[in-house]
Amino acid sequence: MGGTIGTGLFLGSGKAIQLAGPSIIFAYFLVGIAVFFVMRALGELLLSKAGYQSFTDIAEDYLGPRAAFVTGWTYWFCWIMTAMADVIAVGVYVQYWFDIPQWVPAVICLIILLGLNLLTVKNFGELEFWFALIKVVTILVLIALGVVLLVIGFKTDAGTVTAKNIWGHGGLFPNGIQGFLLSFQMVVFAYVGVELVGVSAAETSNPEKNIPSAINKIPLRILFFYVGALVALLCINPWTGLTPAESPFVKTFSLVGIPIAAGIINFVVLTSAASACNSGMFSTSRILYNLSKNDQAPSRMAQLNKNHVPGNALLVSTLVISVGALLSKLIPGQAFGIVTTISAICFIWVWGVVLVCHIRYKRTRPELQAKSKFKAPFTPFVNYAVLVMFAAILLIMLFAEETRPALLLTPLWFILLFVLHAIRKRKGQATHAPLEQTHQ
């Protein structure tokens, strides 16, 4: 839960609110429901066959080795882009206290996290648990504070805390349907990582019990946290007072009249971004390690250092993530938007692959589907509906001036992967041909 709740909500929601106004609540709700159906499809697939550990396994089973290669590398790229967004956010948060270039704290953060990751993985889970707990508690405090201030009718510099703030400043759709639709890119980014719940549950001792429990509870809880936090924010602070340049959480606590609380919240969201970047470095290095173990990446990426850490994979992933710091220096105002757009597009691909695999699973293996104890509801119709929704979001990104460049650049990544797979396949055939001749 803590891995999903992060920069997309703490910082990205400011940009989304600016675009959509109060209708952002509906955008988070709709995308949350769509992601829940993706999770249900993933859960049924994971339970249908023992041994599934990742999207790559599922994609290879139902769509072939080429789809598995592209999906595996795209999932690595997803988390690279997400970690870039987090390291860019670190630079934004530090500027709350210090007037220094955005890229400086980003680089410092990467160096510290790289050193920690190279040393040991022993305390990684424990540290991430506490960081996640801080994030969750912060949102609970915000929601509780919003309820209390709403009940007592607390007055801030922006006016009285009231539910009327949600619709009293231009209505629920102050920027029209266009603004509402343009917010979906950032909303999708806010949900990235939720699919890890299903994959992680698959590795527990009792997946038949844990996968349904995790998938049914966690997405709905995240939906509650997102929608609940946004309602609290908009009741305390009219949407017109929020800007994409700062965290709406920090701004709201400042408005309540507790300056020290605002500083504390900024520290919380800073640790949240650093924690999420740390998770991104950890996960991308392990994804690259597994790609290498499956002969889909250079063999050096599978080498472990003396601390049993995939050092080469970690160094390569960190080097690519550092491009985020470079973007912070070159285009500080646009960097966050670019990487979050690319991340959202790539995650839409991964989620789409899950839905397509589930459609093929239901069509080609009805005997497995009949025995399923965790059937995804309303399939295959809901699969097609969510795929259409994802396609519509991509189309919206094409017409939006800010997201169009990233959308037009992202296909180059997929073209590169298809070309690389074709080269690997040709080399494999050339290697096997002499062996077959020798055998004959």
PDB file of C-alpha atoms in Angstrom, residues 102 131 178-179 309 347:
ATOM      1  CA  GLN A 102      16.400  21.282  -8.074  1.00  0.00           C
ATOM      2  CA  PHE A 131       8.384   4.637   5.624  1.00  0.00           C
ATOM      3  CA  GLN A 178     -11.615  18.953 -21.156  1.00  0.00           C
ATOM      4  CA  GLY A 179      -9.884  19.727 -17.857  1.00  0.00           C
ATOM      5  CA  VAL A 309      23.388  -7.770  -4.156  1.00  0.00           C
ATOM      6  CA  PHE A 347       2.063   1.000 -17.012  1.00  0.00           C
TER       7      PHE A 347
END
